CSV table of C-alpha atoms in Angstrom, one decimal:
chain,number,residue,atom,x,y,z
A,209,UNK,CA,-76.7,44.9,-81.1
A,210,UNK,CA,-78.8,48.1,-82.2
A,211,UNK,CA,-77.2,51.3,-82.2
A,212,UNK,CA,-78.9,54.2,-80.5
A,213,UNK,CA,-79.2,57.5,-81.9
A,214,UNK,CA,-76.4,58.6,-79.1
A,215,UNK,CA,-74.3,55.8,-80.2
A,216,UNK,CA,-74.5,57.2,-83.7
A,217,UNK,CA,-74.2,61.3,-83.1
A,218,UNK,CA,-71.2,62.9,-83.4
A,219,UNK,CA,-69.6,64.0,-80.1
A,220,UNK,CA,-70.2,67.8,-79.8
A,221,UNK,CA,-67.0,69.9,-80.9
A,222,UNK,CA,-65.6,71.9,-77.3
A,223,UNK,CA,-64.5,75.3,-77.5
A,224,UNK,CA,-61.1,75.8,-76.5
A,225,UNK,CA,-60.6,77.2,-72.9
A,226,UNK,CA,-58.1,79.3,-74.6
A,227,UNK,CA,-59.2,80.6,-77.6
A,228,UNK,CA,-59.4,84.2,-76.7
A,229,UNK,CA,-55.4,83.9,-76.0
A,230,UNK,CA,-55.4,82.5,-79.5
A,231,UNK,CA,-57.4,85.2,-81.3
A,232,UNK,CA,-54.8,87.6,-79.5
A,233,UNK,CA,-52.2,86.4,-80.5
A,234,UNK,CA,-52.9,86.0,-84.0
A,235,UNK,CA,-53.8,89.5,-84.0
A,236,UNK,CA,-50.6,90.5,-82.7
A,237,UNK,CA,-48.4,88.0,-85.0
A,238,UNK,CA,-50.2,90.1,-87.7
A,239,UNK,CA,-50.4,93.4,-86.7
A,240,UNK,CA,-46.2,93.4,-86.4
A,241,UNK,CA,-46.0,91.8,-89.5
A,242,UNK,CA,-48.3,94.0,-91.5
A,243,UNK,CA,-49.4,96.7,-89.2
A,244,UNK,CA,-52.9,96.9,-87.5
A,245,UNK,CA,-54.9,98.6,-90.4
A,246,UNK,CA,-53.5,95.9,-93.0
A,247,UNK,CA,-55.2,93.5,-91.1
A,248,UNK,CA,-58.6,92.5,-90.7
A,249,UNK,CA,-61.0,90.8,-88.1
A,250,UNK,CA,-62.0,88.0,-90.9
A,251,UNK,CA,-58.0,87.6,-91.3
A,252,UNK,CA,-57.2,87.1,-88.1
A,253,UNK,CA,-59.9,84.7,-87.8
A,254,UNK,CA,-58.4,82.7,-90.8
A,255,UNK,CA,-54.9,82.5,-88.9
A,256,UNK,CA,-56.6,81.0,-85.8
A,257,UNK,CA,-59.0,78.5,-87.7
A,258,UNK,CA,-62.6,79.9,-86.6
A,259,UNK,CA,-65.0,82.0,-88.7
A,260,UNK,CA,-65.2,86.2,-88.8
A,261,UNK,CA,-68.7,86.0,-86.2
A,262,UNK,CA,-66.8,83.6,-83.6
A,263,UNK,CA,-64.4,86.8,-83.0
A,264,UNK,CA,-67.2,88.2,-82.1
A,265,UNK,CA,-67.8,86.2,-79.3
A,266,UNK,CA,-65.4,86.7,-77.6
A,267,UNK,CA,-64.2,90.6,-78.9
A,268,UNK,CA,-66.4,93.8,-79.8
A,269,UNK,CA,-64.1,94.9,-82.2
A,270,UNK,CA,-60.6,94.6,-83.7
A,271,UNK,CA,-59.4,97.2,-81.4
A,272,UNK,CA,-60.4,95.4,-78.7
A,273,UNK,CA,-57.9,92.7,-79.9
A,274,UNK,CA,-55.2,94.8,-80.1
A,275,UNK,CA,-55.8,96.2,-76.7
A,276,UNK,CA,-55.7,92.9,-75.2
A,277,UNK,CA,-52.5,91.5,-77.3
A,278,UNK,CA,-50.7,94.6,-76.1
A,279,UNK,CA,-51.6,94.0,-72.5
A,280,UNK,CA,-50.5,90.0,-72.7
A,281,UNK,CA,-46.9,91.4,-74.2
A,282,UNK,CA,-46.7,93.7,-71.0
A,283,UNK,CA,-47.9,91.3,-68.9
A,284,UNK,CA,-45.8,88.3,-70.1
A,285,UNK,CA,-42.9,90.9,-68.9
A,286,UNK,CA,-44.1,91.8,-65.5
A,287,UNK,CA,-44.9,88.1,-65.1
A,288,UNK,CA,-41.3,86.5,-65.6
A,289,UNK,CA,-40.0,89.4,-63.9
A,290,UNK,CA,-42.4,89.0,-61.0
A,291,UNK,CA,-41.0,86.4,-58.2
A,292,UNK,CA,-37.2,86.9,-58.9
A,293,UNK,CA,-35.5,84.4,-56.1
A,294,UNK,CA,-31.9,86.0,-55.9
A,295,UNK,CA,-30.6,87.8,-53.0
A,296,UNK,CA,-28.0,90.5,-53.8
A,297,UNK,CA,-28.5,92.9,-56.2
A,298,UNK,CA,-26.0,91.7,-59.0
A,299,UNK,CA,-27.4,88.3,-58.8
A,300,UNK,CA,-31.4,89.9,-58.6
A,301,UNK,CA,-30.4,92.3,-61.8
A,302,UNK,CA,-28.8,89.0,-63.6
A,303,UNK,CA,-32.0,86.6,-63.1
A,304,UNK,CA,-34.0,90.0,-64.4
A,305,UNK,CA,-32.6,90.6,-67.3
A,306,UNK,CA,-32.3,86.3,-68.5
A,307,UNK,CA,-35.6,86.6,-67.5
A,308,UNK,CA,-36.4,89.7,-70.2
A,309,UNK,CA,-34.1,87.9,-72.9
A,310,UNK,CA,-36.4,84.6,-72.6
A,311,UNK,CA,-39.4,86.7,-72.9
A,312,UNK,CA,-37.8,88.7,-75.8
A,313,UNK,CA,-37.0,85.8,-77.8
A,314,UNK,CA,-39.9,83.7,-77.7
A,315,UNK,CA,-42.0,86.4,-78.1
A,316,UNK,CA,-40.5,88.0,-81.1
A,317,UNK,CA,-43.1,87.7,-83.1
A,318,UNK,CA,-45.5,89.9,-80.8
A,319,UNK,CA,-43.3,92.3,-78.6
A,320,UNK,CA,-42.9,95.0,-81.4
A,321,UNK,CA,-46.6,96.1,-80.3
A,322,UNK,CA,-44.6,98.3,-77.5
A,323,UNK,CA,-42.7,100.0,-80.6
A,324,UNK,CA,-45.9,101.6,-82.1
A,325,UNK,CA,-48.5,101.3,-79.2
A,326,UNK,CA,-49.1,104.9,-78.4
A,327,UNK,CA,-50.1,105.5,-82.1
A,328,UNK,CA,-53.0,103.2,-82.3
A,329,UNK,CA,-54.3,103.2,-78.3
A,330,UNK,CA,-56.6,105.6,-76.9
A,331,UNK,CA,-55.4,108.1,-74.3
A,332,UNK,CA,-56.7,105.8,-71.7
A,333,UNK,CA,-55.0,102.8,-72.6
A,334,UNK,CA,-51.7,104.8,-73.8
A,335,UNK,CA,-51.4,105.5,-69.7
A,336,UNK,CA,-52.3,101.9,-68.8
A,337,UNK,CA,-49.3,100.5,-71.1
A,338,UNK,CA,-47.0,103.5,-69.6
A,339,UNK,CA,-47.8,102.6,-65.9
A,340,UNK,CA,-47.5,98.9,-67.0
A,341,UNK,CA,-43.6,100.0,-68.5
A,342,UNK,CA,-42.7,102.2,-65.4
A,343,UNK,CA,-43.6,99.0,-63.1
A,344,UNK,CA,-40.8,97.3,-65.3
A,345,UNK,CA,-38.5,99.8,-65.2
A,346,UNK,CA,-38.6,100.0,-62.3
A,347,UNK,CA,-38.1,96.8,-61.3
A,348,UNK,CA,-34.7,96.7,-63.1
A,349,UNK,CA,-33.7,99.8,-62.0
A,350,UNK,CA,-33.5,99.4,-58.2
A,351,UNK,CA,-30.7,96.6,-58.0
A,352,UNK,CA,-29.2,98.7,-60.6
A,353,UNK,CA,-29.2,101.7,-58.3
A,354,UNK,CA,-28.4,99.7,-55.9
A,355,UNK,CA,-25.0,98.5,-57.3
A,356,UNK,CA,-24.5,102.0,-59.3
A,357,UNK,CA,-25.7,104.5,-56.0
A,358,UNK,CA,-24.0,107.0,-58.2
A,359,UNK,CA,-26.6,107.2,-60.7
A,360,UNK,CA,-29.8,109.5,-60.2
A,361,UNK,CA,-33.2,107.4,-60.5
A,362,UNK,CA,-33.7,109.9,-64.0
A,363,UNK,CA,-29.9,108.2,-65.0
A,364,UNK,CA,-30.8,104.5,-64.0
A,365,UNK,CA,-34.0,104.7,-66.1
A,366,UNK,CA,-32.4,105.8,-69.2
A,367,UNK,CA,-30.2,102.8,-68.9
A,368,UNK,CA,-33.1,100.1,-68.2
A,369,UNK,CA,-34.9,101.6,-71.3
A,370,UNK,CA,-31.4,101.1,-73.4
A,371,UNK,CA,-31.5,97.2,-72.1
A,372,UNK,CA,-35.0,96.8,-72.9
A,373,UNK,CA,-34.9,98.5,-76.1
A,374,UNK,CA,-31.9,95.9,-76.8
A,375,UNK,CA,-34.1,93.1,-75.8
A,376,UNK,CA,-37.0,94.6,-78.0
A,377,UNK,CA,-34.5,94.8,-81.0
A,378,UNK,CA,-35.3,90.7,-82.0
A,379,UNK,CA,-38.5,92.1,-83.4
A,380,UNK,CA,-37.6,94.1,-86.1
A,381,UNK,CA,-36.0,92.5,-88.3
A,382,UNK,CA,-36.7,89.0,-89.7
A,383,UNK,CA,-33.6,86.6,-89.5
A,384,UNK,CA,-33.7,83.8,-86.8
A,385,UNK,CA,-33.4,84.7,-83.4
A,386,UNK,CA,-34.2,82.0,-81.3
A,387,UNK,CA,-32.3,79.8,-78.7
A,388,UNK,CA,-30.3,79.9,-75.5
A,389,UNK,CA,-28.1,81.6,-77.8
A,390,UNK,CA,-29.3,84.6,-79.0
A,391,UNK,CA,-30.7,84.9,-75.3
A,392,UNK,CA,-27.3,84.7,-73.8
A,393,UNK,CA,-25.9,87.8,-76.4
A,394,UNK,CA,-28.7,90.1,-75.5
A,395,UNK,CA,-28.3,90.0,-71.7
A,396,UNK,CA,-24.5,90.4,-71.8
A,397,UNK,CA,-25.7,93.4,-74.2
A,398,UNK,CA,-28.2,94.3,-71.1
A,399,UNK,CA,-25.0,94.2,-68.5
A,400,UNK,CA,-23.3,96.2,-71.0
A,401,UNK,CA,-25.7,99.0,-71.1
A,402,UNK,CA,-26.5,99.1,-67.5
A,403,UNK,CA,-22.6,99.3,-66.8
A,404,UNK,CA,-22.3,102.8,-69.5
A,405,UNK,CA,-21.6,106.1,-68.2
A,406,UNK,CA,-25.2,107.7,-68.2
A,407,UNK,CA,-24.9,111.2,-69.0
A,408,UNK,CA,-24.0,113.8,-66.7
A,409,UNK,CA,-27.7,115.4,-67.0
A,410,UNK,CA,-30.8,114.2,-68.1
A,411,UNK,CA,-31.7,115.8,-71.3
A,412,UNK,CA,-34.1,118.9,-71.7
A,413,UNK,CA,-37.3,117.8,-72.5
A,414,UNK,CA,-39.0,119.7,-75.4
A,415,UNK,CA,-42.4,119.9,-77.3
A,416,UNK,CA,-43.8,117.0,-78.1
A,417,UNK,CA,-43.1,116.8,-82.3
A,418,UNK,CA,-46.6,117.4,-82.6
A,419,UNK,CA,-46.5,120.5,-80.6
A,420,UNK,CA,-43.8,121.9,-83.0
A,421,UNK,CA,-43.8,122.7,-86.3
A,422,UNK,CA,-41.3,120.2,-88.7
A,423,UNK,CA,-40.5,123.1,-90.6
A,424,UNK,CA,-39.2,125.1,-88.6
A,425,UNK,CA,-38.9,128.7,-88.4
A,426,UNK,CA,-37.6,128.6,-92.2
A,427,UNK,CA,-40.5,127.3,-94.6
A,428,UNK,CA,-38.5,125.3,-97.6
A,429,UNK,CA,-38.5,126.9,-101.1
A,430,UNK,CA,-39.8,124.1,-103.0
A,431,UNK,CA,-43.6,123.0,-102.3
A,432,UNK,CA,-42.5,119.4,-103.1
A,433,UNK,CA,-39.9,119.5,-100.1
A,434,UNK,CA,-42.6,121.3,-98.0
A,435,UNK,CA,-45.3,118.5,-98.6
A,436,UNK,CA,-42.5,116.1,-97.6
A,437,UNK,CA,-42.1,117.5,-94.3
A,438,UNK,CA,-45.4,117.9,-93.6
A,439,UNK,CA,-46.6,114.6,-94.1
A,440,UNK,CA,-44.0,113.4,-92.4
A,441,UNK,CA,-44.7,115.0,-89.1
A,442,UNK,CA,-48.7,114.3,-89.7
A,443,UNK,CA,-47.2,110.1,-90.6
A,444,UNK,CA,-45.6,110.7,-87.7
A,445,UNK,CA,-47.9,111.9,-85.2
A,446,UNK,CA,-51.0,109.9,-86.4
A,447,UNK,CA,-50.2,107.4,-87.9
A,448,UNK,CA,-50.3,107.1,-92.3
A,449,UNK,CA,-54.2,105.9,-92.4
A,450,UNK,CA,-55.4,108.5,-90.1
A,451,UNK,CA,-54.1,111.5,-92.3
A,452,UNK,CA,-55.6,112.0,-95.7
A,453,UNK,CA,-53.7,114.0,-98.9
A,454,UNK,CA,-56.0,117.1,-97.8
A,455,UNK,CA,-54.5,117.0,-94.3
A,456,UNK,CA,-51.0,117.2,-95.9
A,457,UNK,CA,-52.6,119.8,-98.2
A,458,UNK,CA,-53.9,121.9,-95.8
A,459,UNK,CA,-50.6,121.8,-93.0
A,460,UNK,CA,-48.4,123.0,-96.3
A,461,UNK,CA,-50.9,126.1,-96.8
A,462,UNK,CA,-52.4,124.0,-100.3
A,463,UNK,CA,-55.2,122.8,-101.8
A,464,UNK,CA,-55.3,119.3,-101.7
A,465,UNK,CA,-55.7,119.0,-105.9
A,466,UNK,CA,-52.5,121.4,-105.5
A,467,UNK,CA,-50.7,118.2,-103.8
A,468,UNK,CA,-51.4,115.8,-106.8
A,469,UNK,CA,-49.3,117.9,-109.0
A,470,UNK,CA,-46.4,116.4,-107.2
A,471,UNK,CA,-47.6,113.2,-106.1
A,472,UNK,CA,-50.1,111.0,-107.9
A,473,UNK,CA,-51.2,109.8,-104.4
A,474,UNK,CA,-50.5,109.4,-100.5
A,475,UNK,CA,-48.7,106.3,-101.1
A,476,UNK,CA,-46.2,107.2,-104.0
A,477,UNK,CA,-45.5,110.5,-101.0
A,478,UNK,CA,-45.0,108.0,-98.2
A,479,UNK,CA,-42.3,106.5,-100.7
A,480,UNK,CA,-40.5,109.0,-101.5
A,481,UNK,CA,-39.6,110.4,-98.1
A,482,UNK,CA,-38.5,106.4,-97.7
A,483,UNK,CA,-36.3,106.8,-100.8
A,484,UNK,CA,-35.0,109.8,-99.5
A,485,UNK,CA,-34.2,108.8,-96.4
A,486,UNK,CA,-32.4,106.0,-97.6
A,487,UNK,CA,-30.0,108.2,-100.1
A,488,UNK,CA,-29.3,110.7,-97.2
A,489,UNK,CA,-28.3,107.6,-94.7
A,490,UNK,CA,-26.5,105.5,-97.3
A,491,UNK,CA,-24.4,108.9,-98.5
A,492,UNK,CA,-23.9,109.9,-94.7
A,493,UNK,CA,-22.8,105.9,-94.3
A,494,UNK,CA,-20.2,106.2,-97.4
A,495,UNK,CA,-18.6,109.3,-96.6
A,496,UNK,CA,-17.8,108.1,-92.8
A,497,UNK,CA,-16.4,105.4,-94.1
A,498,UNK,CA,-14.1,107.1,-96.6
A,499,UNK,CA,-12.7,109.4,-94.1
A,500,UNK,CA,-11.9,106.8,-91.8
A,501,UNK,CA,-8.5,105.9,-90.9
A,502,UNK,CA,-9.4,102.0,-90.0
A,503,UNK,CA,-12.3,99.4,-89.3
A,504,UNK,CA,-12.4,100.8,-85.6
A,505,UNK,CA,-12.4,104.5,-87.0
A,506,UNK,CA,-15.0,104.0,-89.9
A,507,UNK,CA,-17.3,102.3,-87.1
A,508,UNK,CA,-17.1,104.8,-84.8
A,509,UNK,CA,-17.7,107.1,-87.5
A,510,UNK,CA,-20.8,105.1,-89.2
A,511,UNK,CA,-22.4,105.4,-85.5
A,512,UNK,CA,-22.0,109.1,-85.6
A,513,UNK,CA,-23.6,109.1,-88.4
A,514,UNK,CA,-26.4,107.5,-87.9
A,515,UNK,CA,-27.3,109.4,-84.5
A,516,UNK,CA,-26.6,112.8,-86.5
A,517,UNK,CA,-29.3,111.6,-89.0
A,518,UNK,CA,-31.7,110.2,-86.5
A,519,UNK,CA,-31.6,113.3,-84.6
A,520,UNK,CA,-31.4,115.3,-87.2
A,521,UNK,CA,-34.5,113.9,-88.9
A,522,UNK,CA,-36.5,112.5,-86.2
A,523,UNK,CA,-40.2,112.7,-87.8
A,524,UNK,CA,-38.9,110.8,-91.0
A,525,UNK,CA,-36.5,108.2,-89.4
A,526,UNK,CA,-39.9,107.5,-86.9
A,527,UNK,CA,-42.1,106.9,-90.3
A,528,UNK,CA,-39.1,105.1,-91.6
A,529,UNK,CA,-39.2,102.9,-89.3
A,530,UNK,CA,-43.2,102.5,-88.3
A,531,UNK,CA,-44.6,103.0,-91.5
A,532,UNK,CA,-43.7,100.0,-94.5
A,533,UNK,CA,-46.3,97.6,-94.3
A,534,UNK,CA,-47.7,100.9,-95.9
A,535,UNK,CA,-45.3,100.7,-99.1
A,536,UNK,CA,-46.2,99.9,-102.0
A,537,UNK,CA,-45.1,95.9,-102.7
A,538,UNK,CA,-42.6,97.1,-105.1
A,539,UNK,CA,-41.3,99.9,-103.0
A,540,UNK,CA,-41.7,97.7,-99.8
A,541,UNK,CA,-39.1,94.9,-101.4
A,542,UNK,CA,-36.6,97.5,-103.0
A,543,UNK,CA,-36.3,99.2,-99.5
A,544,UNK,CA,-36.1,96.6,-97.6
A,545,UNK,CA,-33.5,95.1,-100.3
A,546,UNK,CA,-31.7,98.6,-98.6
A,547,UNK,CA,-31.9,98.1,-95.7
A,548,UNK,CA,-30.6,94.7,-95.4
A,549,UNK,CA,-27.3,96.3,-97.5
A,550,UNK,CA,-27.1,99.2,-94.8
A,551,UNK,CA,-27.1,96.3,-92.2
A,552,UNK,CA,-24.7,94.6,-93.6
A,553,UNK,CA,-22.3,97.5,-93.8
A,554,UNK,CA,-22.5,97.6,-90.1
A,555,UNK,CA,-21.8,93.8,-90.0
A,556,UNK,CA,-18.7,94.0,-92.2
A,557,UNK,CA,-17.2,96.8,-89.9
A,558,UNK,CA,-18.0,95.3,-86.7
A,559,UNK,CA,-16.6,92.1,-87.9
A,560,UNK,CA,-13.3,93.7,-89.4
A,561,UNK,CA,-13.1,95.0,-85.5
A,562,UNK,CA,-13.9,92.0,-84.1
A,563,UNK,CA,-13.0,89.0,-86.4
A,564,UNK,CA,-13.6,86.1,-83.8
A,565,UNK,CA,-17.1,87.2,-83.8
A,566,UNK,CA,-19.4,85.0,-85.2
A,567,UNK,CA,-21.8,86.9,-88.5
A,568,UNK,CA,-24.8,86.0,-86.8
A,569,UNK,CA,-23.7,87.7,-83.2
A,570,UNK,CA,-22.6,90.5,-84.7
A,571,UNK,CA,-25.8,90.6,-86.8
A,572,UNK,CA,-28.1,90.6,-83.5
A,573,UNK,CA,-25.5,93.4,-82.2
A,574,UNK,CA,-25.9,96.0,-85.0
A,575,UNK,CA,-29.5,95.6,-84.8
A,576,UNK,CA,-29.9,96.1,-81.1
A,577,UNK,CA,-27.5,98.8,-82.0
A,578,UNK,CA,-29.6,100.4,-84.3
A,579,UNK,CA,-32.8,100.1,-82.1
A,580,UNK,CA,-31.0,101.6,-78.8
A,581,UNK,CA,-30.3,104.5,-81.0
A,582,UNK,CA,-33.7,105.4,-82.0
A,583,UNK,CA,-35.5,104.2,-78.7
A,584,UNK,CA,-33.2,105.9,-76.5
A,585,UNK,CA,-33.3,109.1,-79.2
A,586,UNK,CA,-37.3,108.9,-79.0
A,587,UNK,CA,-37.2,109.5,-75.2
A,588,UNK,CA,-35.2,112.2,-75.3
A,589,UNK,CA,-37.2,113.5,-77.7
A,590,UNK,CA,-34.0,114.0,-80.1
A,591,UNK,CA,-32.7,116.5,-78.0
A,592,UNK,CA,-29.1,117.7,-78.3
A,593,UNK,CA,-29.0,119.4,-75.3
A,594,UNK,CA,-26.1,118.1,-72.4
A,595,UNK,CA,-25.1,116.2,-75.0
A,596,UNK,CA,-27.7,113.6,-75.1
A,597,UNK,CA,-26.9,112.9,-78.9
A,598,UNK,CA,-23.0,111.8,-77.9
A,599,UNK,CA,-24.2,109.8,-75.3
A,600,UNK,CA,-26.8,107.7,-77.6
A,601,UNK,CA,-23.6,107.2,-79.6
A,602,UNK,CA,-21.3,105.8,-77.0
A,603,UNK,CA,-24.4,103.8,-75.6
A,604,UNK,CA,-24.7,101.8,-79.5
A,605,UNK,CA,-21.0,101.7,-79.6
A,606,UNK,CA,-20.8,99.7,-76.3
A,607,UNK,CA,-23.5,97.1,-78.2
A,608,UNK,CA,-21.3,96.9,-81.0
A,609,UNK,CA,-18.5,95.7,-78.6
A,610,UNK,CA,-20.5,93.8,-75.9
């Protein structure tokens, strides 16, 4: 029998129904793992399998991509926490917060867009993300209030924001994390939060950091310590690529050729306020443990420490944390090389404390620990005041023993 020509041709290749999910996706995978201006459109096409022009079909730009990953990590949230099927309010808060840790955990590799969204998003989309959070929030917090009518709805939302921060914790750090398991640890850290003592009085809200000046009413002697802690707060507000070595310049009363006499560039500036912050943390970390009297003591006392330093420092311990995709590679590994030992520290203690504890529970407990701490810090702005700092303290200490 002849063949006809449509015997012959090729079958036409289909689109995927879902490759817009796909191209979002990879752009979020990436952004969290090298930060959105490391990445590029043709990049992210590479991860998905298309070419740099078939992005284009379906998004203007790679903002647009970002925009859209950001609303599928909210929306993944609000969906499993949309149609909850339990009656009372224990049971109700229970199915939420499984719910969150599912979500959490098979979406590690995306959810740390809500850590760094407000740098990179317009105004406009900053408020749609914050309306999208306090939907959330609040959805947690009224069974919460509800079994706790003692709390004030400023006290319940604190405590929601500790749990989700604990749930957002899997994505920043890059040990495995996956399974019933690790599921089941983070929502009895979730109860455990929700169960704290809130403090007394919400904290006093200040300035926003960039409405204040980092230096304070005390300019520092040296010009090098100066430039520090003015890119820091400039890192901080805008984000590293958006400020330039004549920004830092200009915010330290400089030239910007004045700058390169103490740093060769922007990226050897960014490193060593990472450098520093890593001496003063890992000094702060030894002596708590010297003057401590046992395991229980030094961890209480490492804890301290580490909210003193956080609040103390709040502009570098946010670029600290944001900002090393934006290392240099040698830098990047020698840091992180750092921060693995300061981890481990924590590990070692909680483990001395609790000994039945497995090293990989107690390794998803110090960083959830770590990450309540700054989260928690960041919306209080840092403030002392009520004493919001010794609060933060007992909320990562509860972690530790959850």
């Amino acid at each position: 029998m002849r063949r006809t020509a449509s015997d012959t041709a090729p079958a036409p290749v289909r689109r995927p129904k879902d490759r817009k999910a796909r191209i979002a996706l990879a752009g979020a995978e990436l952004f969290c793992e090298r930060g959105y201006h490391g990445v590029s459109v043709d990049e992210i096409a590479a991860a998905v399998g298309i070419s740099g022009p078939a992005v284009y079909r379906h998004f203007p730009n790679k903002y647009a991509i970002l925009v859209h990953a950001t609303r599928e990590v909210v929306g993944a949230l609000l969906a499993a926490t949309g149609e909850p099927a339990a009656n009372s309010a224990d049971g109700l808060l229970d199915e939420l917060l499984r719910a969150l840790a599912e979500v959490a955990v098979s979406r590690r590799r995306v959810a740390g867009l809500y850590q760094w969204e407000g740098r990179y998003l317009t105004p406009e989309h900053r408020q749609e993300f914050a309306a999208s959070m306090a939907t959330l929030v609040g959805r947690v917090a009224a069974p919460l209030r509800e079994l706790r009518p003692e709390l004030t709805a400023g006290q319940a939302d604190l405590l929601v924001n500790a749990a989700l921060s604990a749930f957002g914790s899997v994505t920043t750090y890059r040990a495995a994390a996956t399974g019933t398991d690790t599921e089941h640890l983070l929502t009895r850290v979730a109860w455990t939060l929700l169960r704290t003592d809130a403090p007394a009085v919400p904290p006093r809200r200040r300035p926003a950091p960039e409405d204040t000046p980092a230096t304070g009413p005390v300019r520092p002697a040296s010009r090098r310590e100066l430039l520090l802690i003015e890119a820091m707060r400039l890192f901080h507000r805008h984000g590293y690529h958006a400020v330039a070595v004549e920004d830092i310049g200009r915010a330290a009363g400089m030239q910007a050729s004045s700058v390169y006499r103490y740093f060769p560039g922007k990226a050897d500036l960014l490193a060593a306020a990472y450098y520093r912050a890593t001496d003063r943390l890992t000094g702060a970390t030894t002596a708590a443990i010297a003057d401590a009297s046992d395991p229980a003591d030094a961890l209480h006392r490492v804890v301290r420490a580490y909210v003193d330093f956080a609040f103390g420092q709040s502009d570098l311990v946010a670029v600290y944390l944001a900002e090393n995709n934006n290392l240099p590679d040698r830098d990047r590994h020698e840091l992180r090389g750092a921060q693995r030992l300061h981890v481990e520290e924590w590990v070692g203690l909680v483990r001395a404390v609790r000994p039945d504890l497995p090293a990989g529970d107690a390794r998803v407990l110090v960083h959830a620990a770590l990450n309540v701490v700054t989260d928690v810090g960041r919306l209080g702005r840092f403030d002392r005041t009520a004493g919001y700092d010794t609060w933060t303290a007992r909320l990562a200490l509860a972690v530790l023993h959850a």
